[in-house]
Short mmCIF file of C-alpha atoms in Angstrom, two decimals:
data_model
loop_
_atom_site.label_atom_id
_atom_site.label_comp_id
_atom_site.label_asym_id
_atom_site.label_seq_id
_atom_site.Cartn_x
_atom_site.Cartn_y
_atom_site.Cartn_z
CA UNK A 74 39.46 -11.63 50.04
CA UNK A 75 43.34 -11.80 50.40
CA UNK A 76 43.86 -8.52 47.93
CA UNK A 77 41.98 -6.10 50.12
CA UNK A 78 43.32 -7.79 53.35
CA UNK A 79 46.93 -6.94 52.12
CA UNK A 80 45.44 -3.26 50.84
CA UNK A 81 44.27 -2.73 54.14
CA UNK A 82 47.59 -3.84 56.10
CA UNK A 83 50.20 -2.90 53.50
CA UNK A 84 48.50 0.57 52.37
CA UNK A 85 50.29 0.36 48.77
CA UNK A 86 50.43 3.25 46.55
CA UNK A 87 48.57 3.38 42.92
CA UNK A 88 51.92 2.74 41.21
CA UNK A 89 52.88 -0.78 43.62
CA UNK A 90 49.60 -2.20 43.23
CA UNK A 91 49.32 -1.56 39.74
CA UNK A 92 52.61 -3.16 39.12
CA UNK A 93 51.58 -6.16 41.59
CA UNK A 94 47.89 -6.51 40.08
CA UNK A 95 50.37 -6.58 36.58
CA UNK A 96 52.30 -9.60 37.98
CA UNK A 97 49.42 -11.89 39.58
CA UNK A 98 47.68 -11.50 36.23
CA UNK A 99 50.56 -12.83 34.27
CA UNK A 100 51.07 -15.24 36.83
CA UNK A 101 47.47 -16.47 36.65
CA UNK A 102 47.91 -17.00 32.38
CA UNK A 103 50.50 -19.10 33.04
CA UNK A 104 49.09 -21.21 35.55
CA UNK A 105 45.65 -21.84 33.31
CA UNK A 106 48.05 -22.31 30.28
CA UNK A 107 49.07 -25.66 31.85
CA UNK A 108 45.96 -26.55 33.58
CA UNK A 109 44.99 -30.18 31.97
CA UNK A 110 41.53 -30.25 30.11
CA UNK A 111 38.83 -31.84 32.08
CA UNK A 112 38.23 -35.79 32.35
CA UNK A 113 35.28 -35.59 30.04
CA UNK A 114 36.67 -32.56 27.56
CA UNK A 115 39.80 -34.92 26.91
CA UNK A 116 37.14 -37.88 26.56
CA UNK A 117 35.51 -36.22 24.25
CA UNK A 118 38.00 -34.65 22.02
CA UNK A 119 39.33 -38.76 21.78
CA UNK A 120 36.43 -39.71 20.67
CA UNK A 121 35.88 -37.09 17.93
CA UNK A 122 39.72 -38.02 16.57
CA UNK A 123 39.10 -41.79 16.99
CA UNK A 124 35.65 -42.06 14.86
CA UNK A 125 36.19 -39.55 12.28
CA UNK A 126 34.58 -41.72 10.00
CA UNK A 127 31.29 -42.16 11.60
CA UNK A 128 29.18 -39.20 11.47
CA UNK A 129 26.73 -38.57 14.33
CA UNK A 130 23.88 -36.49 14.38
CA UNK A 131 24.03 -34.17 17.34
CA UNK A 132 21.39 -33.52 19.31
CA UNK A 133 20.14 -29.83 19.55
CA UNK A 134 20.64 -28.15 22.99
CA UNK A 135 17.51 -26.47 24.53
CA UNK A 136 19.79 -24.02 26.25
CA UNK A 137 20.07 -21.15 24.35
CA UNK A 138 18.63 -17.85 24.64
CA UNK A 139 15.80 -18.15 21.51
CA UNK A 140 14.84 -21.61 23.06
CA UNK A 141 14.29 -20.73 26.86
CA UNK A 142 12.54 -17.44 26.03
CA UNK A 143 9.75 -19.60 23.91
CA UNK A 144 9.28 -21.31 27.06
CA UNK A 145 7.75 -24.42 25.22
CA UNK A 146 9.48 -27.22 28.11
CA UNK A 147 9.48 -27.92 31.74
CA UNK A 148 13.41 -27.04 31.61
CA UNK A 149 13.41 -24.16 29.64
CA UNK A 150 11.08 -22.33 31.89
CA UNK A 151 12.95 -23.32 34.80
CA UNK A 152 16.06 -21.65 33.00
CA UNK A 153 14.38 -18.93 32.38
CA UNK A 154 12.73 -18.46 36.21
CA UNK A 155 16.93 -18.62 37.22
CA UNK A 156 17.77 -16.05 34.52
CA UNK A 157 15.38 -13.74 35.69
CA UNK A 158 16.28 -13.94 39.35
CA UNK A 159 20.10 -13.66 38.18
CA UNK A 160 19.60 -10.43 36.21
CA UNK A 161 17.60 -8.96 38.71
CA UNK A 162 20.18 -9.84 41.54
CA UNK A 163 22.84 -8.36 39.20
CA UNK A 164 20.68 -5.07 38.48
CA UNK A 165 20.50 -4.57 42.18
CA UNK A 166 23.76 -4.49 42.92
CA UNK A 167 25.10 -2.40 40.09
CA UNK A 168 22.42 -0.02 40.87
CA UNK A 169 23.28 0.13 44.65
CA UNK A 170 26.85 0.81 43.57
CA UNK A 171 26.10 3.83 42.21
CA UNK A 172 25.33 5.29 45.45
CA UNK A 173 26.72 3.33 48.17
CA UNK A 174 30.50 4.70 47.47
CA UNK A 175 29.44 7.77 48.20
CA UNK A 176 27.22 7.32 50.75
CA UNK A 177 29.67 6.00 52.38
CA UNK A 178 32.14 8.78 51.88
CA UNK A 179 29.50 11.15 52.44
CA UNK A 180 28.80 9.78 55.97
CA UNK A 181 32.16 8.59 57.64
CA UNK A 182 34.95 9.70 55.04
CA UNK A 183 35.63 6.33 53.34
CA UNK A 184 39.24 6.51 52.07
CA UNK A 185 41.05 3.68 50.50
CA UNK A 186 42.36 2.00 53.89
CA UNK A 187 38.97 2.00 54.84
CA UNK A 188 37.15 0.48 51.45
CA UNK A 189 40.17 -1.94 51.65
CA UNK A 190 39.02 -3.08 55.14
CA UNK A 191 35.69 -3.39 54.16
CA UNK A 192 36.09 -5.53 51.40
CA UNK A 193 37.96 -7.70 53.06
CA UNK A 194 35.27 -8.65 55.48
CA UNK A 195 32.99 -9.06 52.68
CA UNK A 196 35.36 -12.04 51.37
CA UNK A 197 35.81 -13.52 54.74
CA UNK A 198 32.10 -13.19 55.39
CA UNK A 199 31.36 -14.35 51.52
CA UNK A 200 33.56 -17.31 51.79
CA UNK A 201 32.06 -18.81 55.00
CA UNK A 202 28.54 -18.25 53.74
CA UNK A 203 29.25 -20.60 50.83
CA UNK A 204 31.33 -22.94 52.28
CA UNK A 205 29.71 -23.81 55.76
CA UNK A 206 26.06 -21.78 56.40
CA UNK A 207 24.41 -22.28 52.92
CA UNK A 208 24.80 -26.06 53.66
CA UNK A 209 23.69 -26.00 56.84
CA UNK A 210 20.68 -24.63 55.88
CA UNK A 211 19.76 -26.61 52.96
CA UNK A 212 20.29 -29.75 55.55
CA UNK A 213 18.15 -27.83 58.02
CA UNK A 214 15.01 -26.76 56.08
CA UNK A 215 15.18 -29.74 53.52
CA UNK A 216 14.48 -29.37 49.67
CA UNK A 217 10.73 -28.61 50.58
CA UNK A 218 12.62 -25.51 52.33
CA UNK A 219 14.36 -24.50 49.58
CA UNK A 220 12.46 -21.42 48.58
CA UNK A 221 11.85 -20.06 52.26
CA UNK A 222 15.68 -19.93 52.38
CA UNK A 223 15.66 -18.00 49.41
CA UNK A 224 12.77 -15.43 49.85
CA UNK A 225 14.25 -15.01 53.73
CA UNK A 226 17.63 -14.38 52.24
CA UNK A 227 15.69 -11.63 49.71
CA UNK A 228 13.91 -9.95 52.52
CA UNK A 229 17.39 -9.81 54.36
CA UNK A 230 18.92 -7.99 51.30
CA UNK A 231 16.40 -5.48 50.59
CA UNK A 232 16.30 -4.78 54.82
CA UNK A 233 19.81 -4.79 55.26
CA UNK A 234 20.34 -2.68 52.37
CA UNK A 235 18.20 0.04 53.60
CA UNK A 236 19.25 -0.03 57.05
CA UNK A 237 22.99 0.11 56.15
CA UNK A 238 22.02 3.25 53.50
CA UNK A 239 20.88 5.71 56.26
CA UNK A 240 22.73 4.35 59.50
CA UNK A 241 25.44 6.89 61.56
CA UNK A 242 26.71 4.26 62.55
CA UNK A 243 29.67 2.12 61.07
CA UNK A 244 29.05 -0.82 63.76
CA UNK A 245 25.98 -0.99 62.14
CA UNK A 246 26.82 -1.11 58.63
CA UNK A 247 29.52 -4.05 59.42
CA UNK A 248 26.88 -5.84 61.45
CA UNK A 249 23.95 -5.28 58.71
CA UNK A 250 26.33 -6.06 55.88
CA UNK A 251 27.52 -9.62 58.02
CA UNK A 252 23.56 -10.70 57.53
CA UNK A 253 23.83 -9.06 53.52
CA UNK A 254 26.37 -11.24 52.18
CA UNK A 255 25.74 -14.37 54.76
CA UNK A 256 22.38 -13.98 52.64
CA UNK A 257 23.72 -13.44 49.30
CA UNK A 258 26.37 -16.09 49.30
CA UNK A 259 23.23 -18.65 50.76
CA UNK A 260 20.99 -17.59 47.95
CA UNK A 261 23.56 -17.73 45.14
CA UNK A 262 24.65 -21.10 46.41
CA UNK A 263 21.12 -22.85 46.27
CA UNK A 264 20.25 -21.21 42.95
CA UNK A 265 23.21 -21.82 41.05
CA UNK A 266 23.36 -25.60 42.43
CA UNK A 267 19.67 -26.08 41.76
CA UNK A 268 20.51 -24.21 37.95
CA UNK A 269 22.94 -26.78 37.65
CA UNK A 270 20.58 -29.49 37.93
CA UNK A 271 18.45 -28.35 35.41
CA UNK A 272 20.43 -29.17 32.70
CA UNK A 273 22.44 -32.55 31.49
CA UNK A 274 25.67 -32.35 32.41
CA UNK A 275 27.21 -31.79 28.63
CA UNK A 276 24.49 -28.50 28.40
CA UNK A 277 24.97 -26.95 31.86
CA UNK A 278 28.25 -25.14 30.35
CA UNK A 279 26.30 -23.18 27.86
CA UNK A 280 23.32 -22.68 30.79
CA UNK A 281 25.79 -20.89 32.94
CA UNK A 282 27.35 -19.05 30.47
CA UNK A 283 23.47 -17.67 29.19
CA UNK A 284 23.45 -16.47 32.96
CA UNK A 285 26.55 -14.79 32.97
CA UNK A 286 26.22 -12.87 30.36
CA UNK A 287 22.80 -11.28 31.19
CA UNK A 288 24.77 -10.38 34.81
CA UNK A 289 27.58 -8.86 32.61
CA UNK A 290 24.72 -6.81 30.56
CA UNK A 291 23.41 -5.74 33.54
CA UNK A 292 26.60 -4.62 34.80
CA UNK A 293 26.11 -2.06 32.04
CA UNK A 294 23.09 -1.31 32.22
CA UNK A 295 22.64 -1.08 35.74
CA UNK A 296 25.09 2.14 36.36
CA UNK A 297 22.81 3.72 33.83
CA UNK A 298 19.63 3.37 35.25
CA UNK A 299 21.23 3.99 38.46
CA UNK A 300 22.71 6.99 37.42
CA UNK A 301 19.55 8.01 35.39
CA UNK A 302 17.43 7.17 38.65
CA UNK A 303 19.32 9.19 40.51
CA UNK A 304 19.15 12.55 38.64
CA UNK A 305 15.21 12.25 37.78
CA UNK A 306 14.07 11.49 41.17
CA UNK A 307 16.44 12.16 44.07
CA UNK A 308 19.72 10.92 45.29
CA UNK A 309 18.04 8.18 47.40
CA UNK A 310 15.68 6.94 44.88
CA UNK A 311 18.51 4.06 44.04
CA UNK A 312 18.05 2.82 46.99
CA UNK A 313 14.41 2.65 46.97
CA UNK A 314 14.63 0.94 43.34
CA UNK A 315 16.87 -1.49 44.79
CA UNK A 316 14.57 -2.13 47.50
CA UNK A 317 11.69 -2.98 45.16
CA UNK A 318 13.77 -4.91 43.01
CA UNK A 319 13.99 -7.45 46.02
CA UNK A 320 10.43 -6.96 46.88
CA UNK A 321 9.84 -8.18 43.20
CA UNK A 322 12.24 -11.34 43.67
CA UNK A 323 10.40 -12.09 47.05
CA UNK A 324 7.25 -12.09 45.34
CA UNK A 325 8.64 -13.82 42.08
CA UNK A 326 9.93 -16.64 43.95
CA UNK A 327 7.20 -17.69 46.52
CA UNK A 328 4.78 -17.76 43.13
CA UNK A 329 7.10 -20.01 40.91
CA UNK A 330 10.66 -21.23 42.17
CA UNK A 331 9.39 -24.44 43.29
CA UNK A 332 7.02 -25.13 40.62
CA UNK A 333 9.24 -24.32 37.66
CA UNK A 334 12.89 -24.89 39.62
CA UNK A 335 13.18 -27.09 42.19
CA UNK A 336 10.51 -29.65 40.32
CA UNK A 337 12.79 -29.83 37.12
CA UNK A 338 14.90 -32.75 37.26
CA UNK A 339 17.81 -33.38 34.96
CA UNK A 340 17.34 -35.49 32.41
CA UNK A 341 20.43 -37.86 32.98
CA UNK A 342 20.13 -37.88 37.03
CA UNK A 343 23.23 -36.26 37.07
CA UNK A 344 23.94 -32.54 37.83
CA UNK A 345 26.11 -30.43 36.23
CA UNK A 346 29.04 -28.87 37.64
CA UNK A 347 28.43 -25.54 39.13
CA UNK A 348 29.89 -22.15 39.30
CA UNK A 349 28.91 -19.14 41.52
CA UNK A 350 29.75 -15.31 40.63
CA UNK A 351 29.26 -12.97 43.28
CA UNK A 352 26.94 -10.15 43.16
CA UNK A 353 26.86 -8.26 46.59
#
């Protein structure tokens, strides 16, 4: 949110924000270097020093890819309903990507200013969508709501998408794209929190990190079919790919999110911490 902002004001060339993407990188190792370890991590690693002497059979985690895809528990299917809506959401916006950039450039000369600008509302937008209107309506529609918020915020994504493709009109495009990511950081909020809660909260690490790396592999495989998409079937089939993609995760959701999610409980009570990633 802040990098763009200062792209967008400052205008830096190549060379400058190379050199200052160089320094808040180095800056950021040594800040995580001395980050403490977590409450619990610390705990834990106490523990294992302390009773050396006691062996303890560990339980096997459910939570890994071979487990959820057999599908044989109430959690492991509702693991595997949030993978599937994560890829999916990842697929459709590396797909997107593969045409929007141009689009845009196509349609009102994007330059780098301009993409700097952009991206900055996205944050600002992003950020308040998480922090204040994804709450607000969880509060408002209740857990029983949970899944209208979602499809709603799917419909909105697939519309918006479309709309903002083929519009003259860069008013528009800002004002479709404030309803895109107000959508997108609401959905990713509810999901990941309710993903969370699936597993105990020693497990929910290895969950989350099953999730993101099937929205990294998409991230690969997404420019491809994009790309491959594009070049079979028109320029704008992408778009109408990305379209159905959403139509699928409408559909997908109003048949299973509540049965398989939002009625798995964790086991201790206690959710897990959770992260969001951001796919536009």
């Amino acid at each position: 949110m802040i990098g763009p902002m200062i792209a967008a004001v400052a205008s830096p060339t190549f060379q400058f924000a190379s050199y200052f993407a160089i320094v808040c990188t180095l800056a950021s190792v040594v800040f995580v270097y001395h980050l403490p370890l977590p409450v619990s991590s610390a705990h834990t690693h106490h523990e294992k020093t302390s009773h050396e002497t006691k062996p303890t059979q560990q339980k096997k985690t459910e939570f890994t890819l071979i487990n959820m895809l057999k599908l044989k528990t109430p959690k492991s299917r509702a693991a595997m309903f949030c993978l599937v809506i994560r890829l999916n959401m990842a697929l459709a916006f590396h797909i997107f990507n593969t045409v929007w950039p141009a689009s845009l450039k196509t349609r009102f000369n994007f330059g780098p200013t301009d993409h700097a600008r952009f991206m900055s509302f996205i944050g600002v937008t992003y950020a308040f969508s998480q922090g204040y209107l994804a709450k607000r309506l969880v509060q408002m529609w209740g857990k029983d709501g949970k899944t209208f918020v979602i499809m709603a915020c799917c419909a909105v994504l697939g519309a918006g998408r479309y709309i903002a493709y083929y519009t003259e009109s860069l008013i528009v495009i800002y004002a479709t794209f404030l309803f895109i990511i107000n959508a997108l950081g609401t959905m990713n909020t509810v999901i990941t929190a309710d993903t969370g809660a699936i597993a105990p909260s020693n497990e929910v690490g290895g969950l989350f990190g099953i999730l993101e790396a099937s929205q990294s592999a998409a991230g690969m495989v997404g420019p491809f079919l994009g790309g491959l998409i594009s070049h079979y079937l028109g320029e704008d089939a992408p778009l109408i790919a990305v379209v159905a993609v959403y139509g699928f995760l409408f559909s997908f959701i109003s048949w299973g999110y509540e049965r398989y999610v939002i009625s798995s409980d964790n086991d201790d009570g206690k959710p897990g911490r959770t992260e969001v990633k951001k796919s536009i």
